[in-house]
Amino acid sequence: MGLLLFYLFIPLLAIFAFLLTGNSKSLRTISFSAAGIQLILTIIIFILSAGIKTGGERGNLLLNGEVFWSGVLNISFAAGIDSISWTMLMLVSLVTFSVLFTDDKTRHNLKEFYILLFLVIFGANGLFISAGVFSMVVFTGISATSLYILIYSQNRDQHNIWLMVQGLTLAAGFALLVTGLTGLYMNSAPDGNQPTFNLQEVSTYLIPLKAQTVFFPMVFTGFVIVAGLFPFNLFLPRILEPGTFPSTVLYTGLLFNMGAYGALKASIFLMPEAASEMSLIFRVMAGLTVAYYITYFFLNKKRGSAGACIPGALSGMILFAMLLMNRKGIMVSVALMISLGLYASLIPQVKTFTGFRKERSQKLIFILFLILVIGVPLAAILGAPAILDMNENDGISTIVERILMKEVI
Amino acid sequence: MNINDLGIIRHEVLLAAVILLTVILSIFSSWNRLARSLPLLLFIIVVAAGVAPGQEGFLFNGNFISSPLVKAMKNILNAAILIIMLQVAGNKRESEKDDNMIRVCLAMFVSLLGLYIMLSSGSLPVFYAGLEISALPFLIIFLISSRERSLRRMTIIRISLYTVASILVISGILLIFKASGSVLFSELIKKNMNTPDNLAGLIIMFTGMTIKAGVTPFLIPDNGFSRRMQISLLSYLTVVLMGGMFFILTILLYSVFPSLHIFWQKSILIISILMITGGNILLFFQKSIRGFLVSSSFLQAGYILAGLIGANRFGMESMIYAVICYVFSALAVTGVISIFYDRTGKERISDFKGIYGVNPRFGLLLGIGLLSLAGIPPLAGFFGRFFLFLAAAEQNFYFLVLVASLNMVFSLYCYSRFAGTLFRGTGDKHEEVITSTPSSIAWMIICLAGILLSGAAGFIFDYLRTISFGVL
């Protein structure tokens, strides 16, 4: 676990260093160093976990451990990784580099920008290494709030009413998450046992169906609303259009994935019966989200609308695939999460590479889109064990087994 | 009582001594800089003595009780007062320089002494004496403000309400005494309180207590009286007095009226929902800073009340924890507002537009404090509120949790509207750059650390478990 804690220390140290300096060159040096160290750490962790697996260890989470927050309430900060979280951590590194490579000249309040950026990264890292629902919510909160403030501060039109609406949806998402969390905690163990937020501990017990039916929609929609995934983010293009590249990359490449990851691990994984029963309703909503973004994209040819519409449609597809509630569905959804992260990270680089010339960049973006949206999920289905599912007890397999658990019971 | 028993009553004795010394200082010494800091230095001794390990037990035939729980509550209030005093010490306005410190300190010390007595009371008459002492400074302020013609009508209403409240509390106590034959808490807890007379006594007593401690000072959030009141005193009312009243309410309900828990749980459910919703509505319409602070405290009181509904040990500890989180968040907000009011006379929310651009440290702290009050993770306010909800959910009050959570959306709008103002634009070009004094740096660090670290300090919760108790 000690190694995983570096994912929290690195951004925090970077923030501390930002506070001590004011010049833009130092800010960039610190941020690139922090991002580089984080990338190296992710590679080291991959090698270590592969080594552990080769050694024959089978378990849900590797490098796991916990630090108790409160012993009497059995609330702890539990950490551990599986192949999905490792992949997401890799995406965080890529997204960070992508943001850092974009031009600083378009930004104002540079110091605040870097502090907020590393707070977003801190929250994202925290979520992906968390093995407890409570800490997952707290880290999502840190990341989402910092990102919303970053978008607000970097937005050219600060009187944009949609920014306020977006802020309110964040609060609405938290309201649902908080209520859902209380219910999840209270029903997380059989009568007489100490309730817990620990994912592994909760997953050894099937929460009563009545409680699942009430709290699954709250936790699921809570995560997706906080991340602005669906169905309340229909105004997303209006927020991101006047924004800057970093806002778009972080929002679509990171926050979307955080919401989807949280929804998968904290709601579908822990409450599979209710998820299965309600999947149709949510699939319809996800499908409508995809349709909305495609329509918006074709009706609005404004500059920047594609930056929000394509990831928006992808986010709907991620949820749709996830809610199919079978192995292939979950696999495709994780693959699409990777596609989304890569797409969001690469677009600014493609635009910079083509010198912002519309025709050239459009062609490249189209090819990239095809490779990522069709190629990665296809590869995931065809070569899943090699790409995503590194052994039979890891990542997706654990979630799928849990989803199918109700049939066994 | 012998000399060794002084350890049990040390909070009260030391504070009374500090009050006496402060009065003497104000009369006999020329009010120079050193003398102005003396109340602060003396109070630090009270705080240190309060934290130090000492005796606990009963005094005066059970009329006075000191327990680890009561001691912890007093220490929390002391910490809050200390922060307010640091804030007052940082004020530099020439017109208020001379007697501001002593006036504010005396009012707070006397009221705090009343809170101490209420917290340690072992019988209803002692509790009543504490209640009167804690409200006394505000009665004096009402009387002073009655000299102004424009405030006379409102002052008369307030003094009448104050008197009615006293009568109600006494009537309630008498009714309980008549029904149960005792006023000692240790005896009342053994009796069956579930009778109509006791119930009526409880309702009348709590109505009086609420009017005296809550309604009278805040009758109308933004009237002449609160405009005249210094922000530091408003901080005391909205943070210390409110927190103290919650502690007292918990002790009374849990240790004197546990047999009536079904009744008071239902009452708390209704009152909490009304306060949260009403507080949000009030907050939405506020344009002045003082109105905002009062409405915000009303809203937060509704949330804190939700913790008591559990009627169990978890409920008590989550309530105390929420008060700790609230103290840091609210005092960060009132502190920044008070320093700006002191230096620039800013009184309206719109006056704070763009202050981050000119005074980034103060702007940032105010923004963080507001977001914490709104309950955004990972700030203290989120943790405080979450455990209150958990305590309510443990007793299946999910409806309250849902209503309170949904209200969070609305309150976030109100708080973030204010917070957004701080960062919007670059501020007035003629805006004064506020210089920090050592005392302002001290309270800013304390509040910021409290807001950022309370959430991580789970050991506080574990400690509170060892001193808390419950009905169910």
GROMACS .gro file of N, CA and C in nm, chain B residues 70-119:
model
  150
  479VAL      N    1  -1.849   1.684   2.955
  479VAL     CA    2  -1.873   1.826   2.980
  479VAL      C    3  -1.742   1.905   2.961
  480LYS      N    4  -1.633   1.845   3.008
  480LYS     CA    5  -1.503   1.912   2.995
  480LYS      C    6  -1.469   1.932   2.847
  481ALA      N    7  -1.493   1.827   2.767
  481ALA     CA    8  -1.463   1.838   2.623
  481ALA      C    9  -1.548   1.947   2.559
  482MET      N   10  -1.675   1.952   2.598
  482MET     CA   11  -1.765   2.055   2.541
  482MET      C   12  -1.716   2.196   2.577
  483LYS      N   13  -1.677   2.213   2.703
  483LYS     CA   14  -1.629   2.345   2.746
  483LYS      C   15  -1.502   2.382   2.669
  484ASN      N   16  -1.416   2.284   2.648
  484ASN     CA   17  -1.291   2.312   2.575
  484ASN      C   18  -1.316   2.352   2.430
  485ILE      N   19  -1.418   2.291   2.369
  485ILE     CA   20  -1.451   2.328   2.230
  485ILE      C   21  -1.498   2.474   2.227
  486LEU      N   22  -1.583   2.510   2.324
  486LEU     CA   23  -1.632   2.649   2.330
  486LEU      C   24  -1.516   2.745   2.356
  487ASN      N   25  -1.425   2.703   2.443
  487ASN     CA   26  -1.307   2.787   2.473
  487ASN      C   27  -1.225   2.814   2.346
  488ALA      N   28  -1.206   2.707   2.268
  488ALA     CA   29  -1.127   2.721   2.145
  488ALA      C   30  -1.195   2.821   2.051
  489ALA      N   31  -1.326   2.812   2.043
  489ALA     CA   32  -1.399   2.904   1.954
  489ALA      C   33  -1.385   3.048   2.001
  490ILE      N   34  -1.395   3.067   2.134
  490ILE     CA   35  -1.382   3.203   2.190
  490ILE      C   36  -1.241   3.257   2.163
  491LEU      N   37  -1.143   3.170   2.179
  491LEU     CA   38  -1.004   3.212   2.157
  491LEU      C   39  -0.986   3.262   2.013
  492ILE      N   40  -1.045   3.188   1.918
  492ILE     CA   41  -1.033   3.232   1.777
  492ILE      C   42  -1.100   3.368   1.760
  493ILE      N   43  -1.218   3.385   1.819
  493ILE     CA   44  -1.288   3.515   1.805
  493ILE      C   45  -1.204   3.627   1.867
  494MET      N   46  -1.142   3.597   1.981
  494MET     CA   47  -1.060   3.701   2.046
  494MET      C   48  -0.940   3.739   1.960
  495LEU      N   49  -0.882   3.638   1.893
  495LEU     CA   50  -0.770   3.669   1.801
  495LEU      C   51  -0.821   3.756   1.687
  496GLN      N   52  -0.942   3.729   1.643
  496GLN     CA   53  -0.999   3.810   1.535
  496GLN      C   54  -1.021   3.954   1.581
  497VAL      N   55  -1.073   3.969   1.704
  497VAL     CA   56  -1.098   4.104   1.757
  497VAL      C   57  -0.965   4.177   1.773
  498ALA      N   58  -0.864   4.104   1.821
  498ALA     CA   59  -0.733   4.167   1.843
  498ALA      C   60  -0.671   4.216   1.713
  499GLY      N   61  -0.712   4.154   1.602
  499GLY     CA   62  -0.656   4.194   1.472
  499GLY      C   63  -0.724   4.316   1.414
  500ASN      N   64  -0.835   4.359   1.473
  500ASN     CA   65  -0.906   4.477   1.421
  500ASN      C   66  -0.832   4.604   1.458
  501LYS      N   67  -0.830   4.697   1.363
  501LYS     CA   68  -0.747   4.816   1.384
  501LYS      C   69  -0.824   4.948   1.376
  502ARG      N   70  -0.954   4.937   1.358
  502ARG     CA   71  -1.030   5.060   1.334
  502ARG      C   72  -1.012   5.158   1.450
  503GLU      N   73  -0.976   5.278   1.415
  503GLU     CA   74  -0.945   5.377   1.518
  503GLU      C   75  -1.062   5.403   1.612
  504SER      N   76  -1.181   5.416   1.558
  504SER     CA   77  -1.297   5.452   1.640
  504SER      C   78  -1.328   5.345   1.745
  505GLU      N   79  -1.292   5.221   1.715
  505GLU     CA   80  -1.328   5.115   1.807
  505GLU      C   81  -1.209   5.064   1.887
  506LYS      N   82  -1.094   5.126   1.862
  506LYS     CA   83  -0.970   5.075   1.917
  506LYS      C   84  -0.973   5.067   2.071
  507ASP      N   85  -1.020   5.176   2.131
  507ASP     CA   86  -1.006   5.188   2.275
  507ASP      C   87  -1.087   5.088   2.357
  508ASP      N   88  -1.216   5.088   2.331
  508ASP     CA   89  -1.295   5.006   2.423
  508ASP      C   90  -1.360   4.885   2.356
  509ASN      N   91  -1.329   4.865   2.227
  509ASN     CA   92  -1.390   4.753   2.155
  509ASN      C   93  -1.356   4.620   2.220
  510MET      N   94  -1.228   4.602   2.247
  510MET     CA   95  -1.179   4.474   2.297
  510MET      C   96  -1.244   4.440   2.430
  511ILE      N   97  -1.244   4.538   2.520
  511ILE     CA   98  -1.297   4.508   2.654
  511ILE      C   99  -1.447   4.481   2.649
  512ARG      N  100  -1.520   4.559   2.566
  512ARG     CA  101  -1.665   4.542   2.558
  512ARG      C  102  -1.698   4.403   2.505
  513VAL      N  103  -1.632   4.369   2.397
  513VAL     CA  104  -1.659   4.239   2.334
  513VAL      C  105  -1.618   4.125   2.427
  514CYS      N  106  -1.500   4.141   2.489
  514CYS     CA  107  -1.450   4.034   2.575
  514CYS      C  108  -1.540   4.013   2.695
  515LEU      N  109  -1.581   4.122   2.757
  515LEU     CA  110  -1.665   4.108   2.875
  515LEU      C  111  -1.798   4.039   2.841
  516ALA      N  112  -1.858   4.084   2.730
  516ALA     CA  113  -1.986   4.023   2.689
  516ALA      C  114  -1.968   3.874   2.665
  517MET      N  115  -1.860   3.839   2.597
  517MET     CA  116  -1.839   3.696   2.566
  517MET      C  117  -1.807   3.616   2.691
  518PHE      N  118  -1.724   3.673   2.780
  518PHE     CA  119  -1.685   3.599   2.901
  518PHE      C  120  -1.805   3.571   2.990
  519VAL      N  121  -1.888   3.674   3.009
  519VAL     CA  122  -2.004   3.656   3.098
  519VAL      C  123  -2.099   3.552   3.039
  520SER      N  124  -2.124   3.564   2.909
  520SER     CA  125  -2.213   3.469   2.845
  520SER      C  126  -2.154   3.327   2.850
  521LEU      N  127  -2.021   3.318   2.832
  521LEU     CA  128  -1.956   3.186   2.836
  521LEU      C  129  -1.967   3.125   2.975
  522LEU      N  130  -1.958   3.211   3.077
  522LEU     CA  131  -1.972   3.160   3.214
  522LEU      C  132  -2.110   3.097   3.232
  523GLY      N  133  -2.210   3.163   3.176
  523GLY     CA  134  -2.346   3.108   3.180
  523GLY      C  135  -2.352   2.972   3.111
  524LEU      N  136  -2.287   2.962   2.997
  524LEU     CA  137  -2.286   2.834   2.923
  524LEU      C  138  -2.217   2.725   3.005
  525TYR      N  139  -2.106   2.761   3.070
  525TYR     CA  140  -2.034   2.665   3.156
  525TYR      C  141  -2.128   2.611   3.264
  526ILE      N  142  -2.197   2.705   3.329
  526ILE     CA  143  -2.286   2.666   3.440
  526ILE      C  144  -2.397   2.574   3.388
  527MET      N  145  -2.452   2.608   3.273
  527MET     CA  146  -2.558   2.523   3.216
  527MET      C  147  -2.505   2.383   3.185
  528LEU      N  148  -2.383   2.380   3.127
  528LEU     CA  149  -2.327   2.249   3.089
  528LEU      C  150  -2.300   2.162   3.212
   0.00000   0.00000   0.00000
